[in-house]
mmCIF file of C-alpha atoms in Angstrom:
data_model
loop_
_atom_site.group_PDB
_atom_site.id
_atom_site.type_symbol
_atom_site.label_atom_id
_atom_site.label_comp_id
_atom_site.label_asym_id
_atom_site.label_seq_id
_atom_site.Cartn_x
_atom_site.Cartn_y
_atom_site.Cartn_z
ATOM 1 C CA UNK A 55 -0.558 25.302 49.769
ATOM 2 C CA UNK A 56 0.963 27.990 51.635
ATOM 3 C CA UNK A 57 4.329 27.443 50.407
ATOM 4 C CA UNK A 58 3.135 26.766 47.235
ATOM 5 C CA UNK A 59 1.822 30.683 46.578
ATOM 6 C CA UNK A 60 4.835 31.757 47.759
ATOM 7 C CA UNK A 61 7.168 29.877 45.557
ATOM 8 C CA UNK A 62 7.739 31.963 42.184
ATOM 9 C CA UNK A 63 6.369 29.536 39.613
ATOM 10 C CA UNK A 64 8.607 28.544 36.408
ATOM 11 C CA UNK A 65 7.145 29.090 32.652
ATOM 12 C CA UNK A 66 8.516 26.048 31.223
ATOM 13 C CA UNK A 67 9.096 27.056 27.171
ATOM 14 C CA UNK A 68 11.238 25.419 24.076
ATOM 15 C CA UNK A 69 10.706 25.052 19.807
ATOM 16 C CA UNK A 70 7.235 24.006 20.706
ATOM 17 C CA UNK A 71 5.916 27.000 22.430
ATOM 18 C CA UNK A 72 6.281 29.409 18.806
ATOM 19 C CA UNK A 73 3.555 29.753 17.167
ATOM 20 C CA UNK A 74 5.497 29.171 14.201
ATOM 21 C CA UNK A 75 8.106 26.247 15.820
ATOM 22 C CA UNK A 76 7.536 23.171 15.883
ATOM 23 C CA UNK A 77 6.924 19.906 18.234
ATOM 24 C CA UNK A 78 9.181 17.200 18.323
ATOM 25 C CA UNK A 79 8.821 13.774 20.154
ATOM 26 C CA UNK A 80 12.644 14.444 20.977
ATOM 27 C CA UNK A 81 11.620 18.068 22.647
ATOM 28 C CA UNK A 82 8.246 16.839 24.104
ATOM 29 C CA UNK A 83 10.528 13.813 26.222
ATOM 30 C CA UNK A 84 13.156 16.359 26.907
ATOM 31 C CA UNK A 85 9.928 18.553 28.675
ATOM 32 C CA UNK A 86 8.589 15.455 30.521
ATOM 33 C CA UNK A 87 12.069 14.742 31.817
ATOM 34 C CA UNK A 88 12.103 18.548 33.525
ATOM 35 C CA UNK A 89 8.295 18.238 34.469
ATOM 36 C CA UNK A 90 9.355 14.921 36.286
ATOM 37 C CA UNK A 91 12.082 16.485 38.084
ATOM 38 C CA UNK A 92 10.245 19.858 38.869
ATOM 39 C CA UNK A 93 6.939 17.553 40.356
ATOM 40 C CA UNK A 94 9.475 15.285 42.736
ATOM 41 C CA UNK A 95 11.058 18.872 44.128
ATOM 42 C CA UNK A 96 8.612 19.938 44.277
ATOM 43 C CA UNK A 97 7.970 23.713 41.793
ATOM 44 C CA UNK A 98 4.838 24.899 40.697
ATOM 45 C CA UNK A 99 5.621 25.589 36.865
ATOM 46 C CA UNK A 100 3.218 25.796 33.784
ATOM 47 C CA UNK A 101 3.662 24.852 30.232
ATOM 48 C CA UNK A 102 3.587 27.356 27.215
ATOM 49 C CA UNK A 103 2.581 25.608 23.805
ATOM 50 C CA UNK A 104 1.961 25.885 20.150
ATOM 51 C CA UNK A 105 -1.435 27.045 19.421
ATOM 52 C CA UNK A 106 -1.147 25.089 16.417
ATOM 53 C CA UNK A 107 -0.019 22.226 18.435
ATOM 54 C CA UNK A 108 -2.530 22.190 21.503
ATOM 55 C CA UNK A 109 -4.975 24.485 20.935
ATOM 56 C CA UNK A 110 -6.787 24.150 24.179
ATOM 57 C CA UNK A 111 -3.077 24.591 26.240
ATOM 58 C CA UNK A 112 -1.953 27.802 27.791
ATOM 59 C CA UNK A 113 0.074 29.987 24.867
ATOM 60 C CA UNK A 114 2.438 32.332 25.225
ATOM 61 C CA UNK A 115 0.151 35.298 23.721
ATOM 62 C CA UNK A 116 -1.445 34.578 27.031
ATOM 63 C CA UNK A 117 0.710 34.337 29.293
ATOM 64 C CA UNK A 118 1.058 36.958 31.983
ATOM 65 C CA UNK A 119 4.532 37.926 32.313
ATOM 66 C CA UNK A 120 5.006 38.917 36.375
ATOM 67 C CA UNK A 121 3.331 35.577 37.278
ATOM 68 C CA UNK A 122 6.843 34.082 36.849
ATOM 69 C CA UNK A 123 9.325 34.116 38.738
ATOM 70 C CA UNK A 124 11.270 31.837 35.928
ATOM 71 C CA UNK A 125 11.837 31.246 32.546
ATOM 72 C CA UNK A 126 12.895 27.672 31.473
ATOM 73 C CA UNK A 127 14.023 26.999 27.613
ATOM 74 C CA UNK A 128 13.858 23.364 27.110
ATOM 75 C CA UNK A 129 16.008 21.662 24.190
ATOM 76 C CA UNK A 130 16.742 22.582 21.223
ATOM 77 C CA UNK A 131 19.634 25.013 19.666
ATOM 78 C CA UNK A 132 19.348 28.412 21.254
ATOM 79 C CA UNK A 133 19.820 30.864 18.322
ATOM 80 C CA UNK A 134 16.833 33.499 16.332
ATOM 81 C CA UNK A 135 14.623 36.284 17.569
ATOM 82 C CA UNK A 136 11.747 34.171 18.598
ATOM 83 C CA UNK A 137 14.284 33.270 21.865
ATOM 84 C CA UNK A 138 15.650 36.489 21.871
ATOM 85 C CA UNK A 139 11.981 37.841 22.391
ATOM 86 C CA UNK A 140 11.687 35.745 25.228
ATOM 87 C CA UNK A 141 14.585 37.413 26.936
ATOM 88 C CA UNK A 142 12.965 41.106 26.592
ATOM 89 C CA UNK A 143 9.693 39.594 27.606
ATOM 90 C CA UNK A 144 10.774 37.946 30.659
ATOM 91 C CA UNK A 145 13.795 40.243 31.560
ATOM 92 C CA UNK A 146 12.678 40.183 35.299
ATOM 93 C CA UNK A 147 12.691 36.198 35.203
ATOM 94 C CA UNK A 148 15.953 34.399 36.112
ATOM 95 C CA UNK A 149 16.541 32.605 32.665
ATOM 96 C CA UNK A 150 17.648 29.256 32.332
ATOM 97 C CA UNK A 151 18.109 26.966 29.361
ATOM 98 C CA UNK A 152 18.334 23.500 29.721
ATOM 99 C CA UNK A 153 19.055 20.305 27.490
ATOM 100 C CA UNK A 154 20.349 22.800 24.710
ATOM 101 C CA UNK A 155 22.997 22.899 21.927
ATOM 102 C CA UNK A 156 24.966 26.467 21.738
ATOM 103 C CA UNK A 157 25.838 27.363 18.110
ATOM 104 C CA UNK A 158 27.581 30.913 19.526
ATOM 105 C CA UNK A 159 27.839 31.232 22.871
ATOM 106 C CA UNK A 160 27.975 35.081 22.179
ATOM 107 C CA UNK A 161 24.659 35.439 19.798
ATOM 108 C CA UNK A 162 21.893 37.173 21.987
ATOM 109 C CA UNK A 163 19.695 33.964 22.068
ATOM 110 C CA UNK A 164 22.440 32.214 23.820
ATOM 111 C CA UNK A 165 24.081 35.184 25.878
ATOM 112 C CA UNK A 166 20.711 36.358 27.353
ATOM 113 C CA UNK A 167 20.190 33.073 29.542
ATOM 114 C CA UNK A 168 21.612 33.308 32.936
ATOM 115 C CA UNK A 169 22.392 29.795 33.283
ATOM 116 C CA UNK A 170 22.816 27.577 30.608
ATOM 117 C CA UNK A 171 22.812 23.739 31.263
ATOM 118 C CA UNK A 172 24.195 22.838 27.663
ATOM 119 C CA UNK A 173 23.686 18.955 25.728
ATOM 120 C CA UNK A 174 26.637 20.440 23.557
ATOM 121 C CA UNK A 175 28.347 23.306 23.351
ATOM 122 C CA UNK A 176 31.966 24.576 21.870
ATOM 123 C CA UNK A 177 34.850 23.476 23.868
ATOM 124 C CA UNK A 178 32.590 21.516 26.470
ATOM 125 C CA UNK A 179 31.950 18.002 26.972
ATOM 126 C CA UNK A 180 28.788 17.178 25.578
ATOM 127 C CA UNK A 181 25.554 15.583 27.715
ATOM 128 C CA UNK A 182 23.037 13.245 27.091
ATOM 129 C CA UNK A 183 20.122 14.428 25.844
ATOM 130 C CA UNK A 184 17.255 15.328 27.861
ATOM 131 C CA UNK A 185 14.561 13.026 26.104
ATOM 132 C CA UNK A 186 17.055 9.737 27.114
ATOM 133 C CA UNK A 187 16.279 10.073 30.569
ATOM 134 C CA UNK A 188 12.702 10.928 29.933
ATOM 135 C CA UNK A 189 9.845 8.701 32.124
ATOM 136 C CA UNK A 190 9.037 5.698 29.961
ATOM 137 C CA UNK A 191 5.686 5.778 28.329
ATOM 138 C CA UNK A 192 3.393 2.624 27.575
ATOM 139 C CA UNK A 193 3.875 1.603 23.991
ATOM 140 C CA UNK A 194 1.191 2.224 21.613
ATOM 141 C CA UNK A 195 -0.356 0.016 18.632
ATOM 142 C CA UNK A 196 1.359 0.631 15.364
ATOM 143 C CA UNK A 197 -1.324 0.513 12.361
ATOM 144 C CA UNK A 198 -0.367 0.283 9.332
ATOM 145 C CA UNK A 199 -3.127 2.646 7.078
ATOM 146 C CA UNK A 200 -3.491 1.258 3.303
ATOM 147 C CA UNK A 201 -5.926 3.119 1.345
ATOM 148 C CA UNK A 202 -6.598 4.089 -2.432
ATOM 149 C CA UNK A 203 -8.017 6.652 -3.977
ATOM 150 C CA UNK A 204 -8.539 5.200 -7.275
ATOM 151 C CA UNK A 205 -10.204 2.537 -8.809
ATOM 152 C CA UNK A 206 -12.277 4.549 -11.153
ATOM 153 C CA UNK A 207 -13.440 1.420 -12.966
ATOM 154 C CA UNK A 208 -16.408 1.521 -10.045
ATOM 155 C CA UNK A 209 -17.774 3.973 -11.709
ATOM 156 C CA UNK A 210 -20.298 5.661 -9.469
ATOM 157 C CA UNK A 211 -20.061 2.634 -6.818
ATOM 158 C CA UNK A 212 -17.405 4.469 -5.852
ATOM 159 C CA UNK A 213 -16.955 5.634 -2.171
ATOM 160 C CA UNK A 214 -13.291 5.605 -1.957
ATOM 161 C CA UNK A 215 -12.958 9.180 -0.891
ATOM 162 C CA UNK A 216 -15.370 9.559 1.513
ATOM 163 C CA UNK A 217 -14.270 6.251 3.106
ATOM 164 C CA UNK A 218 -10.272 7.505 3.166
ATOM 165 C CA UNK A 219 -11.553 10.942 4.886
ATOM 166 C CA UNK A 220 -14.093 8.956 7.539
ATOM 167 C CA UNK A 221 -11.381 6.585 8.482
ATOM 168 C CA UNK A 222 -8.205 9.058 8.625
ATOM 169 C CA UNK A 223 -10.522 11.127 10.659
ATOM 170 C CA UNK A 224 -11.447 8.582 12.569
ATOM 171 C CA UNK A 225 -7.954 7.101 13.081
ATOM 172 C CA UNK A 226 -6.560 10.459 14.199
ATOM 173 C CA UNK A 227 -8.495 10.324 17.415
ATOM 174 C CA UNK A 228 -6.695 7.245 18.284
ATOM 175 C CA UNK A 229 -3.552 7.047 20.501
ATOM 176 C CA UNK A 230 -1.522 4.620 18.386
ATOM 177 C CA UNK A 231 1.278 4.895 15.599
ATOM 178 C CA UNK A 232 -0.035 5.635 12.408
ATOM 179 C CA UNK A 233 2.566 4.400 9.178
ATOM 180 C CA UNK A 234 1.478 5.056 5.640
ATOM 181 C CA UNK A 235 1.947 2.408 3.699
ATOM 182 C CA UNK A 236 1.973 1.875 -0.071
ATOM 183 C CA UNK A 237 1.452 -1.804 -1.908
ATOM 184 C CA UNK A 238 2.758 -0.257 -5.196
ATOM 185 C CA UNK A 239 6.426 -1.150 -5.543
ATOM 186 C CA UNK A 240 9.181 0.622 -7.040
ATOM 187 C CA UNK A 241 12.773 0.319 -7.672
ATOM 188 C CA UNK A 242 13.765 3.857 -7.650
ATOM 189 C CA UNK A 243 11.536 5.933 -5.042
ATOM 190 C CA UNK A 244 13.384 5.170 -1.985
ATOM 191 C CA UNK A 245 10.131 5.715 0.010
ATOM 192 C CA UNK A 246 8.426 2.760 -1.503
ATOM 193 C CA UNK A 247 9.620 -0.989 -0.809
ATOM 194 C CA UNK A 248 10.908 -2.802 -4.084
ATOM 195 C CA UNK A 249 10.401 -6.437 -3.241
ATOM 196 C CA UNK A 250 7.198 -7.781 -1.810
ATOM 197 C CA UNK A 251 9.392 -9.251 0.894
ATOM 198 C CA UNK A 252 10.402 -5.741 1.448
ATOM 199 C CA UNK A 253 6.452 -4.832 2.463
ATOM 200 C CA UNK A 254 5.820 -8.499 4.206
ATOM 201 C CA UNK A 255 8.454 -7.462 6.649
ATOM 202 C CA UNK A 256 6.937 -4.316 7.295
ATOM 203 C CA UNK A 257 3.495 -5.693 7.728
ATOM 204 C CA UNK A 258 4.852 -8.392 10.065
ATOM 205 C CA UNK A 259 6.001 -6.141 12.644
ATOM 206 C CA UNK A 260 2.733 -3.838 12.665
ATOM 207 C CA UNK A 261 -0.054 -4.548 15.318
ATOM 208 C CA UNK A 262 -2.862 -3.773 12.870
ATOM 209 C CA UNK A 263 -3.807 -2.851 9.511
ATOM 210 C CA UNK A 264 -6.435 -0.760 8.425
ATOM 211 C CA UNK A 265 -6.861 -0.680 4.614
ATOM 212 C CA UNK A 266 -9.634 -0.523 2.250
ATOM 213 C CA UNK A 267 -7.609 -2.476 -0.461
ATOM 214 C CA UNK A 268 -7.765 -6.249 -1.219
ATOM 215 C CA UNK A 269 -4.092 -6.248 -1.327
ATOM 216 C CA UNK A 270 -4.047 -4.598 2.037
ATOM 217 C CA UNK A 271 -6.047 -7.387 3.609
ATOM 218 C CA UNK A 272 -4.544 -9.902 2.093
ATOM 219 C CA UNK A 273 -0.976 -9.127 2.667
ATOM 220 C CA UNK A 274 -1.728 -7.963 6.413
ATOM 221 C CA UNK A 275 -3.423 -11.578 7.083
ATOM 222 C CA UNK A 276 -0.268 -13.285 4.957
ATOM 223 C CA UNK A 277 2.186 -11.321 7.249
ATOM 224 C CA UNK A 278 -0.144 -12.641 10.621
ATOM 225 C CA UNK A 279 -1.122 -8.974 11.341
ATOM 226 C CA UNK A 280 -4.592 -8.496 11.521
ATOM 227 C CA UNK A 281 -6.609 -5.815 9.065
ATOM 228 C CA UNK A 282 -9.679 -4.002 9.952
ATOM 229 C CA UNK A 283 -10.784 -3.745 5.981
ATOM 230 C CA UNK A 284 -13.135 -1.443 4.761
ATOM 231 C CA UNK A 285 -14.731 -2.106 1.014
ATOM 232 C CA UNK A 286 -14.596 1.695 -0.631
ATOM 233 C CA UNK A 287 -17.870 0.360 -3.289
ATOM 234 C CA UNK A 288 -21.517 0.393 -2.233
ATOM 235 C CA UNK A 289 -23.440 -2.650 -2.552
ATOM 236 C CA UNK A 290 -19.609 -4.452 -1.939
ATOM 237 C CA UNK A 291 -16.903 -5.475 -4.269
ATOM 238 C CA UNK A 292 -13.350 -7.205 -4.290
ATOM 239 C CA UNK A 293 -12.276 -6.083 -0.992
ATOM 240 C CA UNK A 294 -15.538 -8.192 0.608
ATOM 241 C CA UNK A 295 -15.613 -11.130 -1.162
ATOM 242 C CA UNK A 296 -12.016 -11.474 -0.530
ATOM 243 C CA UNK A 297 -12.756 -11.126 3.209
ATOM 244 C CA UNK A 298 -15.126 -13.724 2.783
ATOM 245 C CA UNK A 299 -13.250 -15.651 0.840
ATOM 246 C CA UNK A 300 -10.115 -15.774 3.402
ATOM 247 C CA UNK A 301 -13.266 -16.089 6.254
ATOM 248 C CA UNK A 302 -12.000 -12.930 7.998
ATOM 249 C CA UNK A 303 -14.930 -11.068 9.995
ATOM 250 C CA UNK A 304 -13.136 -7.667 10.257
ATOM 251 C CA UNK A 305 -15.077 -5.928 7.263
ATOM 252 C CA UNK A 306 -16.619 -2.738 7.549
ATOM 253 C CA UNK A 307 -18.814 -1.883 4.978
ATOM 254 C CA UNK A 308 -19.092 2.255 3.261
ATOM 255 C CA UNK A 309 -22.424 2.073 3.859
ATOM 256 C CA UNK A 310 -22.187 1.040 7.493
ATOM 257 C CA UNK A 311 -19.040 2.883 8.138
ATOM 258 C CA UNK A 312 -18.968 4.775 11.090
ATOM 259 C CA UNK A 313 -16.910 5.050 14.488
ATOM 260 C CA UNK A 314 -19.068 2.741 15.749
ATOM 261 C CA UNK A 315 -18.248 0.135 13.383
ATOM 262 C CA UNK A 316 -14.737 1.085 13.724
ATOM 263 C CA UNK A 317 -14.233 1.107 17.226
ATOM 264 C CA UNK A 318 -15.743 -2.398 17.467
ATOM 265 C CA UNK A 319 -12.972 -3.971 14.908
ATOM 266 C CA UNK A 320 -10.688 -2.386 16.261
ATOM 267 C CA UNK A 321 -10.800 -3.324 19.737
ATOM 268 C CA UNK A 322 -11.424 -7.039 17.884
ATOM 269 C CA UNK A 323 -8.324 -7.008 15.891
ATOM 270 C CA UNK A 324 -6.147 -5.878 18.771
ATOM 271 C CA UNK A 325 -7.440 -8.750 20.324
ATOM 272 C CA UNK A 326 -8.739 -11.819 19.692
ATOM 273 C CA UNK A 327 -7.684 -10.901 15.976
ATOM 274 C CA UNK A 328 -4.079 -11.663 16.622
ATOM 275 C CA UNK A 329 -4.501 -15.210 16.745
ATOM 276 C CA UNK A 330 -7.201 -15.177 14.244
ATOM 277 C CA UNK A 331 -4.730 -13.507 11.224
ATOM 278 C CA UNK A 332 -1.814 -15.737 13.035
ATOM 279 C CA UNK A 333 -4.016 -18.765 11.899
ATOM 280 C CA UNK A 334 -4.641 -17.743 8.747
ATOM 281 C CA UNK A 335 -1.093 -16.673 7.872
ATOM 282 C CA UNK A 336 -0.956 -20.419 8.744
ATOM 283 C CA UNK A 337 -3.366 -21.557 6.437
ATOM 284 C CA UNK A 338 -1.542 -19.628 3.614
ATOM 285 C CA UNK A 339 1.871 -20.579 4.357
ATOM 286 C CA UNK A 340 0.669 -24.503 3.806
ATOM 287 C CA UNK A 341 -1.209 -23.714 1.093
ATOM 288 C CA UNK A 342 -4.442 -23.114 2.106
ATOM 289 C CA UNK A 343 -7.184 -23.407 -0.174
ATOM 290 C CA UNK A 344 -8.229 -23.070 -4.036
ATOM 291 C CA UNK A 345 -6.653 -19.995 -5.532
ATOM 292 C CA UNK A 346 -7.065 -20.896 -9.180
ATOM 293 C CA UNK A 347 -3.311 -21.707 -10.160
ATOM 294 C CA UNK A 348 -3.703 -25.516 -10.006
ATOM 295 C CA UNK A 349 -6.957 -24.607 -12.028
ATOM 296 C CA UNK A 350 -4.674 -22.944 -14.530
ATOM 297 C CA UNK A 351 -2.294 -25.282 -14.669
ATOM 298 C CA UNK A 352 -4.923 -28.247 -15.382
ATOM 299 C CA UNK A 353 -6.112 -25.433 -18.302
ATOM 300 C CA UNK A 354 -3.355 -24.933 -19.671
ATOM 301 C CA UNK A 355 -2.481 -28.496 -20.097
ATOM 302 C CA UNK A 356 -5.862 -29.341 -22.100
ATOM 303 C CA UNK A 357 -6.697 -28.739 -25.664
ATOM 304 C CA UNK A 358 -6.782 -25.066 -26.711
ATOM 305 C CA UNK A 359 -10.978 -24.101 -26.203
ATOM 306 C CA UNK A 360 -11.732 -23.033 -29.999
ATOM 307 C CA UNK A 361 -14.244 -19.748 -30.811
ATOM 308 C CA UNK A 362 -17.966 -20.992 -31.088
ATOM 309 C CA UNK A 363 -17.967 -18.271 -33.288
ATOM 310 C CA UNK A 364 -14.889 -19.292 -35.791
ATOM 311 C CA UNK A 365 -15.064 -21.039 -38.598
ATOM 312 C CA UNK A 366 -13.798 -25.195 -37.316
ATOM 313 C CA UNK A 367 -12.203 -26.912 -40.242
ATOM 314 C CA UNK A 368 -14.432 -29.947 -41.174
ATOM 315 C CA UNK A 369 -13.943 -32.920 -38.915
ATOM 316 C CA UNK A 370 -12.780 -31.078 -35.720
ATOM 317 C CA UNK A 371 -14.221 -31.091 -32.602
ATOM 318 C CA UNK A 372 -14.293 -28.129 -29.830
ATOM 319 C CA UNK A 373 -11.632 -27.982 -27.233
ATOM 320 C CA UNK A 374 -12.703 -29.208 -24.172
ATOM 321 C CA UNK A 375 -13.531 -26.557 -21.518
ATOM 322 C CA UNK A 376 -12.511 -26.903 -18.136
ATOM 323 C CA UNK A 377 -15.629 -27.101 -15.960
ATOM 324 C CA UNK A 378 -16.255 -25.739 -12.333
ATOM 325 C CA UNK A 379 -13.987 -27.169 -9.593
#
């Protein structure tokens, strides 16, 4: 501890300490590569951050200047006044940047450092980058989010907004990948798949789904991914009888939606639901069930049904109708 209070500590900073930069997950690796190396020294060093970034973190508005005994700038390019701020703040520090790319090695941004450990720089052999060396970190979930805000025909069944803002907000709490995905297809957005295939392949590599869409279910459970579904109508509509219809249990619905609910499926889908949708997929692939084509086929081969309420010419008899399966 002793040696500890005597050591000057080190203000780690970079893009993501301005209140008006930014965060990247290229930056924030670069930072845990330093922190690594500064904790196995060991150097007692803090982190300044976005506000807008981690609002309950230590920001640079306050920060007390003579604590430090250094300044560390952590990837990125070293050019603009926000740096150049940072060298009149900290003038007494010793200044080093680290991991960064030098535009002009003359500008004040880059000139003020005292040492600069550059990733690229004019007329020097460039580095790797800081966030390649970076501890590993245990892989997330990647969920795929489906939801729609229209379907107007529900009239006022409808709970399709307040079930997209409940489960957004409720997804953003969790520590996974979140990819927003899109059923409609188009052939000139280059944001959008084109090809069903295009989607399938998409939904194949996901670990969940979470959609309140029949299409979202279905497709997840076609692709063996499994979808925590949520039906946007009170009382129910398409998106439950199609879960029950596919006998998938992962169906939340808007009146009973809550974290809760959510947290339950979730934990569900991520596990014994990746067998269950694997099943399914399956099923589907060998053609599982009554889906009403070979119905319509067996239609469309019998005599044409004619209007109870037309005119028949005299001597006809009604088309037969095609009765229940």
């Amino acid at each position: 501890m002793h040696a500890e209070r005597d050591e000057p500590r080190t203000l780690l900073t970079g893009w993501f300490t301005f209140p008006d930069g930014e965060a990247t997950a290229g930056d924030v690796l670069a930072l845990h590569r330093v922190e690594d190396v500064l904790r196995r020294v060991p150097m007692p060093y803090d982190v300044a951050w976005s506000p807008g970034f981690r609002p309950a973190a230590l920001h640079l508005d306050a920060v007390e200047p003579r604590r430090y005994g250094r300044l560390v700038f952590v990837c990125g390019p070293l050019h603009g006044p926000q740096i150049e701020d940072l060298h009149r703040r900290f003038a007494h520090c010793v200044r080093v940047a680290v991991g960064t790319s030098v535009i002009d090695s003359g500008s004040p941004a880059a000139a003020g450092f005292h040492h600069v450990l550059a990733r690229d720089a004019p007329a020097a052999a460039p580095v790797p980058d800081l966030a390649a060396g970076a501890p590993a970190v245990p892989a997330r979930p990647v969920v795929g989010v489906v939801l729609t805000h229209g379907q107007h025909e529900y009239g006022r069944a409808r709970r399709h907004e307040e079930v997209a803002r409940r489960a957004t907000s409720w997804l953003h709490g969790k520590d996974c990948a979140r990819l927003e995905l899109e059923t409609r297809l188009d052939t000139r957005d280059w944001r959008l798949c084109a090809t069903p295939g295009q989607l399938e392949s998409v939904l194949a590599r996901l670990d969940l789904v979470v959609t309140d869409r029949l299409h979202g279910l279905v497709l997840a459970l076609r692709a063996g991914t499994p979808a925590l579904a949520v039906d946007p109508v009170a009382g129910g509509a398409k998106v439950t009888a199609q879960a029950r219809a596919c006998g998938w249990p992962a169906l939340v619905p808007a009146e009973r939606l809550d974290a809760h609910a959510l947290d339950r499926w979730w934990h569900w889908c991520l596990t014994s639901g990746r067998p269950a949708a694997r099943l399914l997929a399956a099923r589907f692939a060998a053609g599982g069930g009554p889906d009403g084509a070979e119905r319509l086929a067996a239609l469309l081969r019998s005599p044409p049904p004619i209007n109870p309420g037309a005119p028949r010419a005299p001597g006809t008899r009604p088309g037969r109708q095609l009765g229940p399966p």
